[in-house]
């Protein structure tokens, strides 16, 4: 699995049909490179936004029937045209990454879900377009899986994101459970913190499982890939629970010995 915001997503896995690995790899390169602009290095915010606007301009060229000179966007143009992929989904990803540059707190879960709608859900929808499975129910289940995986990634990375000045925990829910930013600063895993995180974990689990039927409805290796991905998210949540919600001292990740178990559960 890739690192960063996409570490819980299936990307060009050997489980996938060979003809789809190349276009999925292009989607990943696009998302990863744009995410790095927003998240990595020492550029000032205005420089990050300017670089992301260049990406938007190149998408506009593709929309106008042109093929940009940049190698990445040549590949994007190729898969968009050959697979009839909606360009808006690429634009949504860029919009979310630009938001990461400027927005550091989320007032409510609704705000956070809107971010997931643009930062995570487009990846799953693009995959479904490649698979030619875009019914309303398939898209809704994909959105549930992708949003849940994004949330799980947030709970994994609370400490990492806080070091970058970001908190993805909804502010109203922090206040409701008696948790404040001092908990993150001091890595205070007290009873209030554990209750808040238990709530986040259970809600993420419910959302992930609501999308689980997608893995059973998609055929062959594609369905197996989705089922394995769902199992990976569930295992991360179990590791958070096992650590008694202390993600500060024990970041939950999938290890090499987890993969055989995930595949067995997926099968």
PDB file of C-alpha atoms in Angstrom:
ATOM      1  CA  UNK A   1       0.000   0.000   0.000  1.00  0.00           C
ATOM      2  CA  UNK A   2       1.192   3.563  -0.605  1.00  0.00           C
ATOM      3  CA  UNK A   3       1.963   5.930   2.229  1.00  0.00           C
ATOM      4  CA  UNK A   4       0.270   9.162   3.253  1.00  0.00           C
ATOM      5  CA  UNK A   5      -3.426   9.817   2.735  1.00  0.00           C
ATOM      6  CA  UNK A   6      -3.604   6.925   0.259  1.00  0.00           C
ATOM      7  CA  UNK A   7      -2.018   4.207   2.333  1.00  0.00           C
ATOM      8  CA  UNK A   8      -5.352   2.453   2.872  1.00  0.00           C
ATOM      9  CA  UNK A   9      -6.385   2.488  -0.786  1.00  0.00           C
ATOM     10  CA  UNK A  10      -5.831  -0.243  -3.349  1.00  0.00           C
ATOM     11  CA  UNK A  11      -3.354   1.017  -5.925  1.00  0.00           C
ATOM     12  CA  UNK A  12      -2.220  -1.159  -8.848  1.00  0.00           C
ATOM     13  CA  UNK A  13      -2.328  -4.214  -6.618  1.00  0.00           C
ATOM     14  CA  UNK A  14      -1.390  -7.591  -8.051  1.00  0.00           C
ATOM     15  CA  UNK A  15      -4.944  -8.588  -7.151  1.00  0.00           C
ATOM     16  CA  UNK A  16      -6.270  -6.317  -9.894  1.00  0.00           C
ATOM     17  CA  UNK A  17      -6.706  -7.344 -13.542  1.00  0.00           C
ATOM     18  CA  UNK A  18      -3.503  -6.538 -15.453  1.00  0.00           C
ATOM     19  CA  UNK A  19      -5.155  -4.199 -18.022  1.00  0.00           C
ATOM     20  CA  UNK A  20      -6.331  -1.914 -15.217  1.00  0.00           C
ATOM     21  CA  UNK A  21      -3.058  -1.609 -13.328  1.00  0.00           C
ATOM     22  CA  UNK A  22      -1.577   1.029 -15.646  1.00  0.00           C
ATOM     23  CA  UNK A  23      -4.525   3.480 -15.513  1.00  0.00           C
ATOM     24  CA  UNK A  24      -4.847   2.989 -11.742  1.00  0.00           C
ATOM     25  CA  UNK A  25      -1.136   3.766 -11.382  1.00  0.00           C
ATOM     26  CA  UNK A  26      -1.692   7.028 -13.324  1.00  0.00           C
ATOM     27  CA  UNK A  27      -4.561   7.992 -11.010  1.00  0.00           C
ATOM     28  CA  UNK A  28      -2.352   7.282  -8.017  1.00  0.00           C
ATOM     29  CA  UNK A  29       0.564   9.317  -9.412  1.00  0.00           C
ATOM     30  CA  UNK A  30      -1.753  12.246 -10.023  1.00  0.00           C
ATOM     31  CA  UNK A  31      -3.225  12.094  -6.515  1.00  0.00           C
ATOM     32  CA  UNK A  32       0.085  11.455  -4.788  1.00  0.00           C
ATOM     33  CA  UNK A  33       1.978  14.240  -6.598  1.00  0.00           C
ATOM     34  CA  UNK A  34      -0.774  16.784  -5.956  1.00  0.00           C
ATOM     35  CA  UNK A  35      -1.027  15.708  -2.311  1.00  0.00           C
ATOM     36  CA  UNK A  36       2.734  16.164  -1.958  1.00  0.00           C
ATOM     37  CA  UNK A  37       2.436  19.724  -3.275  1.00  0.00           C
ATOM     38  CA  UNK A  38      -0.062  20.474  -0.513  1.00  0.00           C
ATOM     39  CA  UNK A  39       1.703  18.536   2.212  1.00  0.00           C
ATOM     40  CA  UNK A  40       5.438  18.106   1.706  1.00  0.00           C
ATOM     41  CA  UNK A  41       8.457  20.402   1.582  1.00  0.00           C
ATOM     42  CA  UNK A  42       8.835  23.949   2.863  1.00  0.00           C
ATOM     43  CA  UNK A  43       6.901  26.015   0.322  1.00  0.00           C
ATOM     44  CA  UNK A  44       4.744  28.847   1.613  1.00  0.00           C
ATOM     45  CA  UNK A  45       0.985  28.451   1.336  1.00  0.00           C
ATOM     46  CA  UNK A  46       0.676  30.799  -1.645  1.00  0.00           C
ATOM     47  CA  UNK A  47       3.321  28.839  -3.552  1.00  0.00           C
ATOM     48  CA  UNK A  48       1.539  25.538  -2.856  1.00  0.00           C
ATOM     49  CA  UNK A  49      -1.754  26.984  -4.088  1.00  0.00           C
ATOM     50  CA  UNK A  50      -0.056  28.364  -7.196  1.00  0.00           C
ATOM     51  CA  UNK A  51       1.368  24.941  -8.044  1.00  0.00           C
ATOM     52  CA  UNK A  52      -2.030  23.305  -7.569  1.00  0.00           C
ATOM     53  CA  UNK A  53      -3.576  25.933  -9.852  1.00  0.00           C
ATOM     54  CA  UNK A  54      -1.154  24.779 -12.557  1.00  0.00           C
ATOM     55  CA  UNK A  55      -2.623  21.282 -12.159  1.00  0.00           C
ATOM     56  CA  UNK A  56      -6.118  22.726 -12.550  1.00  0.00           C
ATOM     57  CA  UNK A  57      -5.024  24.585 -15.691  1.00  0.00           C
ATOM     58  CA  UNK A  58      -3.660  21.364 -17.190  1.00  0.00           C
ATOM     59  CA  UNK A  59      -6.960  19.609 -16.484  1.00  0.00           C
ATOM     60  CA  UNK A  60      -8.704  22.498 -18.239  1.00  0.00           C
ATOM     61  CA  UNK A  61      -6.511  21.856 -21.286  1.00  0.00           C
ATOM     62  CA  UNK A  62      -7.556  18.221 -21.301  1.00  0.00           C
ATOM     63  CA  UNK A  63     -11.197  19.289 -21.022  1.00  0.00           C
ATOM     64  CA  UNK A  64     -10.650  21.501 -24.056  1.00  0.00           C
ATOM     65  CA  UNK A  65      -9.350  18.599 -26.110  1.00  0.00           C
ATOM     66  CA  UNK A  66      -5.654  19.442 -25.760  1.00  0.00           C
ATOM     67  CA  UNK A  67      -2.899  17.172 -24.470  1.00  0.00           C
ATOM     68  CA  UNK A  68      -0.506  18.883 -22.024  1.00  0.00           C
ATOM     69  CA  UNK A  69       3.253  18.467 -22.569  1.00  0.00           C
ATOM     70  CA  UNK A  70       3.833  17.369 -18.978  1.00  0.00           C
ATOM     71  CA  UNK A  71       4.350  13.559 -18.902  1.00  0.00           C
ATOM     72  CA  UNK A  72       1.961  13.001 -15.987  1.00  0.00           C
ATOM     73  CA  UNK A  73      -0.815  14.952 -17.655  1.00  0.00           C
ATOM     74  CA  UNK A  74      -0.204  13.251 -20.985  1.00  0.00           C
ATOM     75  CA  UNK A  75      -0.946  10.019 -19.160  1.00  0.00           C
ATOM     76  CA  UNK A  76      -3.971  11.533 -17.402  1.00  0.00           C
ATOM     77  CA  UNK A  77      -5.316  12.738 -20.756  1.00  0.00           C
ATOM     78  CA  UNK A  78      -4.806   9.263 -22.177  1.00  0.00           C
ATOM     79  CA  UNK A  79      -6.744   7.411 -19.495  1.00  0.00           C
ATOM     80  CA  UNK A  80      -9.474  10.065 -19.334  1.00  0.00           C
ATOM     81  CA  UNK A  81     -10.138   9.666 -23.034  1.00  0.00           C
ATOM     82  CA  UNK A  82      -9.691   5.934 -23.355  1.00  0.00           C
ATOM     83  CA  UNK A  83     -11.789   5.095 -20.287  1.00  0.00           C
ATOM     84  CA  UNK A  84     -14.148   8.092 -20.384  1.00  0.00           C
ATOM     85  CA  UNK A  85     -13.245   9.159 -16.859  1.00  0.00           C
ATOM     86  CA  UNK A  86     -15.006  12.244 -15.444  1.00  0.00           C
ATOM     87  CA  UNK A  87     -12.519  15.103 -15.171  1.00  0.00           C
ATOM     88  CA  UNK A  88     -14.522  16.574 -12.286  1.00  0.00           C
ATOM     89  CA  UNK A  89     -13.257  13.789 -10.050  1.00  0.00           C
ATOM     90  CA  UNK A  90      -9.659  14.919 -10.676  1.00  0.00           C
ATOM     91  CA  UNK A  91     -10.717  18.522 -10.008  1.00  0.00           C
ATOM     92  CA  UNK A  92     -12.323  17.466  -6.728  1.00  0.00           C
ATOM     93  CA  UNK A  93      -9.051  15.924  -5.574  1.00  0.00           C
ATOM     94  CA  UNK A  94      -7.182  19.148  -6.324  1.00  0.00           C
ATOM     95  CA  UNK A  95      -9.829  21.164  -4.502  1.00  0.00           C
ATOM     96  CA  UNK A  96      -9.388  19.011  -1.397  1.00  0.00           C
ATOM     97  CA  UNK A  97      -5.606  19.321  -1.499  1.00  0.00           C
ATOM     98  CA  UNK A  98      -5.890  23.106  -1.823  1.00  0.00           C
ATOM     99  CA  UNK A  99      -8.188  23.063   1.203  1.00  0.00           C
ATOM    100  CA  UNK A 100      -5.499  21.232   3.171  1.00  0.00           C
ATOM    101  CA  UNK A 101      -3.213  24.212   2.597  1.00  0.00           C
ATOM    102  CA  UNK A 102      -5.616  26.720   4.146  1.00  0.00           C
ATOM    103  CA  UNK A 103      -8.048  24.879   6.433  1.00  0.00           C
ATOM    104  CA  UNK A 104      -6.607  23.446   9.651  1.00  0.00           C
ATOM    105  CA  UNK A 105      -9.705  22.721  11.758  1.00  0.00           C
ATOM    106  CA  UNK A 106     -13.125  21.164  11.111  1.00  0.00           C
ATOM    107  CA  UNK A 107     -16.115  22.483  13.025  1.00  0.00           C
ATOM    108  CA  UNK A 108     -18.285  19.398  12.582  1.00  0.00           C
ATOM    109  CA  UNK A 109     -18.403  15.888  11.183  1.00  0.00           C
ATOM    110  CA  UNK A 110     -20.443  17.204   8.250  1.00  0.00           C
ATOM    111  CA  UNK A 111     -17.516  19.468   7.323  1.00  0.00           C
ATOM    112  CA  UNK A 112     -15.134  16.551   7.604  1.00  0.00           C
ATOM    113  CA  UNK A 113     -17.311  14.337   5.412  1.00  0.00           C
ATOM    114  CA  UNK A 114     -17.433  17.066   2.776  1.00  0.00           C
ATOM    115  CA  UNK A 115     -13.641  17.027   2.749  1.00  0.00           C
ATOM    116  CA  UNK A 116     -13.674  13.220   2.384  1.00  0.00           C
ATOM    117  CA  UNK A 117     -16.124  13.593  -0.505  1.00  0.00           C
ATOM    118  CA  UNK A 118     -13.402  15.429  -2.429  1.00  0.00           C
ATOM    119  CA  UNK A 119     -10.196  13.979  -0.987  1.00  0.00           C
ATOM    120  CA  UNK A 120     -11.083  10.268  -0.950  1.00  0.00           C
ATOM    121  CA  UNK A 121     -14.316   9.426  -2.734  1.00  0.00           C
ATOM    122  CA  UNK A 122     -13.052  10.446  -6.207  1.00  0.00           C
ATOM    123  CA  UNK A 123     -10.444   7.673  -6.046  1.00  0.00           C
ATOM    124  CA  UNK A 124     -13.071   4.993  -5.571  1.00  0.00           C
ATOM    125  CA  UNK A 125     -15.360   6.509  -8.186  1.00  0.00           C
ATOM    126  CA  UNK A 126     -12.557   6.588 -10.731  1.00  0.00           C
ATOM    127  CA  UNK A 127     -11.884   2.918 -10.057  1.00  0.00           C
ATOM    128  CA  UNK A 128     -15.551   2.104 -10.578  1.00  0.00           C
ATOM    129  CA  UNK A 129     -15.497   3.961 -13.891  1.00  0.00           C
ATOM    130  CA  UNK A 130     -12.546   1.802 -14.917  1.00  0.00           C
ATOM    131  CA  UNK A 131     -14.470  -1.298 -13.852  1.00  0.00           C
ATOM    132  CA  UNK A 132     -17.594  -0.062 -15.737  1.00  0.00           C
ATOM    133  CA  UNK A 133     -19.618  -0.355 -12.512  1.00  0.00           C
ATOM    134  CA  UNK A 134     -21.257   3.019 -11.866  1.00  0.00           C
ATOM    135  CA  UNK A 135     -24.761   2.295 -10.619  1.00  0.00           C
ATOM    136  CA  UNK A 136     -26.032   4.562  -7.853  1.00  0.00           C
ATOM    137  CA  UNK A 137     -25.703   1.779  -5.292  1.00  0.00           C
ATOM    138  CA  UNK A 138     -22.139   0.918  -6.363  1.00  0.00           C
ATOM    139  CA  UNK A 139     -21.095   4.577  -6.169  1.00  0.00           C
ATOM    140  CA  UNK A 140     -22.732   5.050  -2.767  1.00  0.00           C
ATOM    141  CA  UNK A 141     -20.999   1.979  -1.341  1.00  0.00           C
ATOM    142  CA  UNK A 142     -17.687   3.075  -2.809  1.00  0.00           C
ATOM    143  CA  UNK A 143     -18.119   6.502  -1.225  1.00  0.00           C
ATOM    144  CA  UNK A 144     -18.785   4.872   2.152  1.00  0.00           C
ATOM    145  CA  UNK A 145     -15.640   2.745   1.903  1.00  0.00           C
ATOM    146  CA  UNK A 146     -13.419   5.591   0.734  1.00  0.00           C
ATOM    147  CA  UNK A 147     -14.687   8.106   3.298  1.00  0.00           C
ATOM    148  CA  UNK A 148     -14.262   5.525   6.047  1.00  0.00           C
ATOM    149  CA  UNK A 149     -10.711   4.758   4.927  1.00  0.00           C
ATOM    150  CA  UNK A 150      -9.897   8.463   4.916  1.00  0.00           C
ATOM    151  CA  UNK A 151     -11.272   8.812   8.445  1.00  0.00           C
ATOM    152  CA  UNK A 152      -9.292   5.778   9.593  1.00  0.00           C
ATOM    153  CA  UNK A 153      -6.177   7.374   8.118  1.00  0.00           C
ATOM    154  CA  UNK A 154      -6.938  10.518  10.130  1.00  0.00           C
ATOM    155  CA  UNK A 155      -7.208   8.513  13.355  1.00  0.00           C
ATOM    156  CA  UNK A 156      -3.907   6.785  12.546  1.00  0.00           C
ATOM    157  CA  UNK A 157      -2.199  10.108  11.905  1.00  0.00           C
ATOM    158  CA  UNK A 158      -3.611  12.400  14.586  1.00  0.00           C
ATOM    159  CA  UNK A 159      -0.144  13.079  15.984  1.00  0.00           C
ATOM    160  CA  UNK A 160       1.481  13.484  12.531  1.00  0.00           C
ATOM    161  CA  UNK A 161      -1.236  15.875  11.353  1.00  0.00           C
ATOM    162  CA  UNK A 162      -1.097  17.881  14.569  1.00  0.00           C
ATOM    163  CA  UNK A 163       2.642  18.412  14.020  1.00  0.00           C
ATOM    164  CA  UNK A 164       1.656  19.983  10.669  1.00  0.00           C
ATOM    165  CA  UNK A 165      -0.869  22.236  12.389  1.00  0.00           C
ATOM    166  CA  UNK A 166      -3.958  20.237  11.418  1.00  0.00           C
ATOM    167  CA  UNK A 167      -6.678  18.615  13.494  1.00  0.00           C
ATOM    168  CA  UNK A 168      -9.253  16.511  11.678  1.00  0.00           C
ATOM    169  CA  UNK A 169     -11.229  15.594  14.789  1.00  0.00           C
ATOM    170  CA  UNK A 170     -14.495  17.584  14.642  1.00  0.00           C
ATOM    171  CA  UNK A 171     -14.252  20.541  17.003  1.00  0.00           C
ATOM    172  CA  UNK A 172     -17.835  20.223  18.291  1.00  0.00           C
ATOM    173  CA  UNK A 173     -17.297  16.575  19.178  1.00  0.00           C
ATOM    174  CA  UNK A 174     -14.029  17.330  20.925  1.00  0.00           C
ATOM    175  CA  UNK A 175     -15.862  19.870  23.071  1.00  0.00           C
ATOM    176  CA  UNK A 176     -18.766  17.472  23.707  1.00  0.00           C
ATOM    177  CA  UNK A 177     -16.416  14.823  25.099  1.00  0.00           C
ATOM    178  CA  UNK A 178     -14.244  17.245  27.068  1.00  0.00           C
ATOM    179  CA  UNK A 179     -11.203  16.996  24.787  1.00  0.00           C
ATOM    180  CA  UNK A 180      -9.146  20.033  23.765  1.00  0.00           C
ATOM    181  CA  UNK A 181      -5.945  20.716  21.875  1.00  0.00           C
ATOM    182  CA  UNK A 182      -3.970  20.311  25.069  1.00  0.00           C
ATOM    183  CA  UNK A 183      -4.665  16.578  24.802  1.00  0.00           C
ATOM    184  CA  UNK A 184      -2.796  16.495  21.500  1.00  0.00           C
ATOM    185  CA  UNK A 185      -0.008  18.769  22.676  1.00  0.00           C
ATOM    186  CA  UNK A 186       0.651  16.692  25.799  1.00  0.00           C
ATOM    187  CA  UNK A 187      -0.323  13.330  24.230  1.00  0.00           C
ATOM    188  CA  UNK A 188      -2.867  12.950  26.996  1.00  0.00           C
ATOM    189  CA  UNK A 189      -4.760   9.705  26.547  1.00  0.00           C
ATOM    190  CA  UNK A 190      -7.170  10.103  29.466  1.00  0.00           C
ATOM    191  CA  UNK A 191     -10.716   8.806  29.847  1.00  0.00           C
ATOM    192  CA  UNK A 192     -12.222  11.702  27.861  1.00  0.00           C
ATOM    193  CA  UNK A 193      -9.834  11.048  24.981  1.00  0.00           C
ATOM    194  CA  UNK A 194     -10.569   7.327  24.938  1.00  0.00           C
ATOM    195  CA  UNK A 195     -14.337   7.904  24.897  1.00  0.00           C
ATOM    196  CA  UNK A 196     -14.013  10.378  22.010  1.00  0.00           C
ATOM    197  CA  UNK A 197     -11.816   8.003  20.036  1.00  0.00           C
ATOM    198  CA  UNK A 198     -14.066   5.035  20.772  1.00  0.00           C
ATOM    199  CA  UNK A 199     -16.908   7.024  19.217  1.00  0.00           C
ATOM    200  CA  UNK A 200     -14.827   7.898  16.133  1.00  0.00           C
ATOM    201  CA  UNK A 201     -13.673   4.310  15.675  1.00  0.00           C
ATOM    202  CA  UNK A 202     -17.190   2.870  15.949  1.00  0.00           C
ATOM    203  CA  UNK A 203     -18.644   5.403  13.507  1.00  0.00           C
ATOM    204  CA  UNK A 204     -15.832   4.746  11.031  1.00  0.00           C
ATOM    205  CA  UNK A 205     -16.404   1.005  11.376  1.00  0.00           C
ATOM    206  CA  UNK A 206     -20.142   1.376  10.742  1.00  0.00           C
ATOM    207  CA  UNK A 207     -19.483   3.514   7.664  1.00  0.00           C
ATOM    208  CA  UNK A 208     -16.907   1.070   6.308  1.00  0.00           C
ATOM    209  CA  UNK A 209     -19.174  -1.924   6.809  1.00  0.00           C
ATOM    210  CA  UNK A 210     -22.063  -0.111   5.091  1.00  0.00           C
ATOM    211  CA  UNK A 211     -19.966  -0.182   1.921  1.00  0.00           C
ATOM    212  CA  UNK A 212     -18.818  -3.776   2.405  1.00  0.00           C
ATOM    213  CA  UNK A 213     -21.439  -5.295   0.028  1.00  0.00           C
ATOM    214  CA  UNK A 214     -19.603  -3.635  -2.868  1.00  0.00           C
ATOM    215  CA  UNK A 215     -16.793  -6.166  -2.515  1.00  0.00           C
ATOM    216  CA  UNK A 216     -19.255  -9.019  -2.792  1.00  0.00           C
ATOM    217  CA  UNK A 217     -21.089  -7.580  -5.789  1.00  0.00           C
ATOM    218  CA  UNK A 218     -18.007  -6.845  -7.887  1.00  0.00           C
ATOM    219  CA  UNK A 219     -16.709  -9.881  -9.769  1.00  0.00           C
ATOM    220  CA  UNK A 220     -13.437 -11.779  -9.571  1.00  0.00           C
ATOM    221  CA  UNK A 221     -10.190 -10.128  -8.571  1.00  0.00           C
ATOM    222  CA  UNK A 222     -11.749  -6.664  -8.415  1.00  0.00           C
ATOM    223  CA  UNK A 223     -14.174  -7.790  -5.729  1.00  0.00           C
ATOM    224  CA  UNK A 224     -11.366  -9.558  -3.879  1.00  0.00           C
ATOM    225  CA  UNK A 225      -9.301  -6.359  -3.904  1.00  0.00           C
ATOM    226  CA  UNK A 226     -12.174  -4.356  -2.422  1.00  0.00           C
ATOM    227  CA  UNK A 227     -12.847  -6.996   0.229  1.00  0.00           C
ATOM    228  CA  UNK A 228      -9.174  -7.068   1.215  1.00  0.00           C
ATOM    229  CA  UNK A 229      -9.136  -3.269   1.444  1.00  0.00           C
ATOM    230  CA  UNK A 230     -12.189  -3.257   3.713  1.00  0.00           C
ATOM    231  CA  UNK A 231     -10.592  -5.911   5.911  1.00  0.00           C
ATOM    232  CA  UNK A 232      -7.458  -3.774   6.122  1.00  0.00           C
ATOM    233  CA  UNK A 233      -9.455  -0.813   7.380  1.00  0.00           C
ATOM    234  CA  UNK A 234     -11.256  -2.958   9.937  1.00  0.00           C
ATOM    235  CA  UNK A 235      -7.952  -4.340  11.175  1.00  0.00           C
ATOM    236  CA  UNK A 236      -6.530  -0.835  11.646  1.00  0.00           C
ATOM    237  CA  UNK A 237      -9.569   0.066  13.747  1.00  0.00           C
ATOM    238  CA  UNK A 238      -9.075  -3.096  15.803  1.00  0.00           C
ATOM    239  CA  UNK A 239      -5.440  -2.123  16.393  1.00  0.00           C
ATOM    240  CA  UNK A 240      -6.542   1.332  17.584  1.00  0.00           C
ATOM    241  CA  UNK A 241      -8.920  -0.326  20.039  1.00  0.00           C
ATOM    242  CA  UNK A 242      -6.259  -2.783  21.166  1.00  0.00           C
ATOM    243  CA  UNK A 243      -3.931   0.144  21.918  1.00  0.00           C
ATOM    244  CA  UNK A 244      -6.693   1.537  24.159  1.00  0.00           C
ATOM    245  CA  UNK A 245      -6.945   4.469  21.715  1.00  0.00           C
ATOM    246  CA  UNK A 246      -3.411   5.677  22.538  1.00  0.00           C
ATOM    247  CA  UNK A 247      -2.354   6.486  18.965  1.00  0.00           C
ATOM    248  CA  UNK A 248       0.359   8.810  20.297  1.00  0.00           C
ATOM    249  CA  UNK A 249       2.652   6.049  21.486  1.00  0.00           C
ATOM    250  CA  UNK A 250       1.576   3.274  19.141  1.00  0.00           C
ATOM    251  CA  UNK A 251       0.564   4.277  15.630  1.00  0.00           C
ATOM    252  CA  UNK A 252      -1.524   1.415  14.237  1.00  0.00           C
ATOM    253  CA  UNK A 253      -0.301   0.156  10.870  1.00  0.00           C
ATOM    254  CA  UNK A 254      -0.650  -2.968   8.762  1.00  0.00           C
ATOM    255  CA  UNK A 255       2.416  -5.171   9.021  1.00  0.00           C
ATOM    256  CA  UNK A 256       3.766  -7.880   6.745  1.00  0.00           C
ATOM    257  CA  UNK A 257       2.197 -10.607   8.878  1.00  0.00           C
ATOM    258  CA  UNK A 258      -1.248  -9.002   8.567  1.00  0.00           C
ATOM    259  CA  UNK A 259      -1.576  -9.522   4.822  1.00  0.00           C
ATOM    260  CA  UNK A 260      -2.123 -13.314   4.786  1.00  0.00           C
ATOM    261  CA  UNK A 261      -4.895 -12.856   7.352  1.00  0.00           C
ATOM    262  CA  UNK A 262      -6.505 -10.068   5.310  1.00  0.00           C
ATOM    263  CA  UNK A 263      -6.462 -12.158   2.149  1.00  0.00           C
ATOM    264  CA  UNK A 264      -7.901 -15.152   3.992  1.00  0.00           C
ATOM    265  CA  UNK A 265     -10.747 -13.029   5.337  1.00  0.00           C
ATOM    266  CA  UNK A 266     -11.311 -11.476   1.918  1.00  0.00           C
ATOM    267  CA  UNK A 267     -11.579 -14.876   0.250  1.00  0.00           C
TER     268      UNK A 267
END
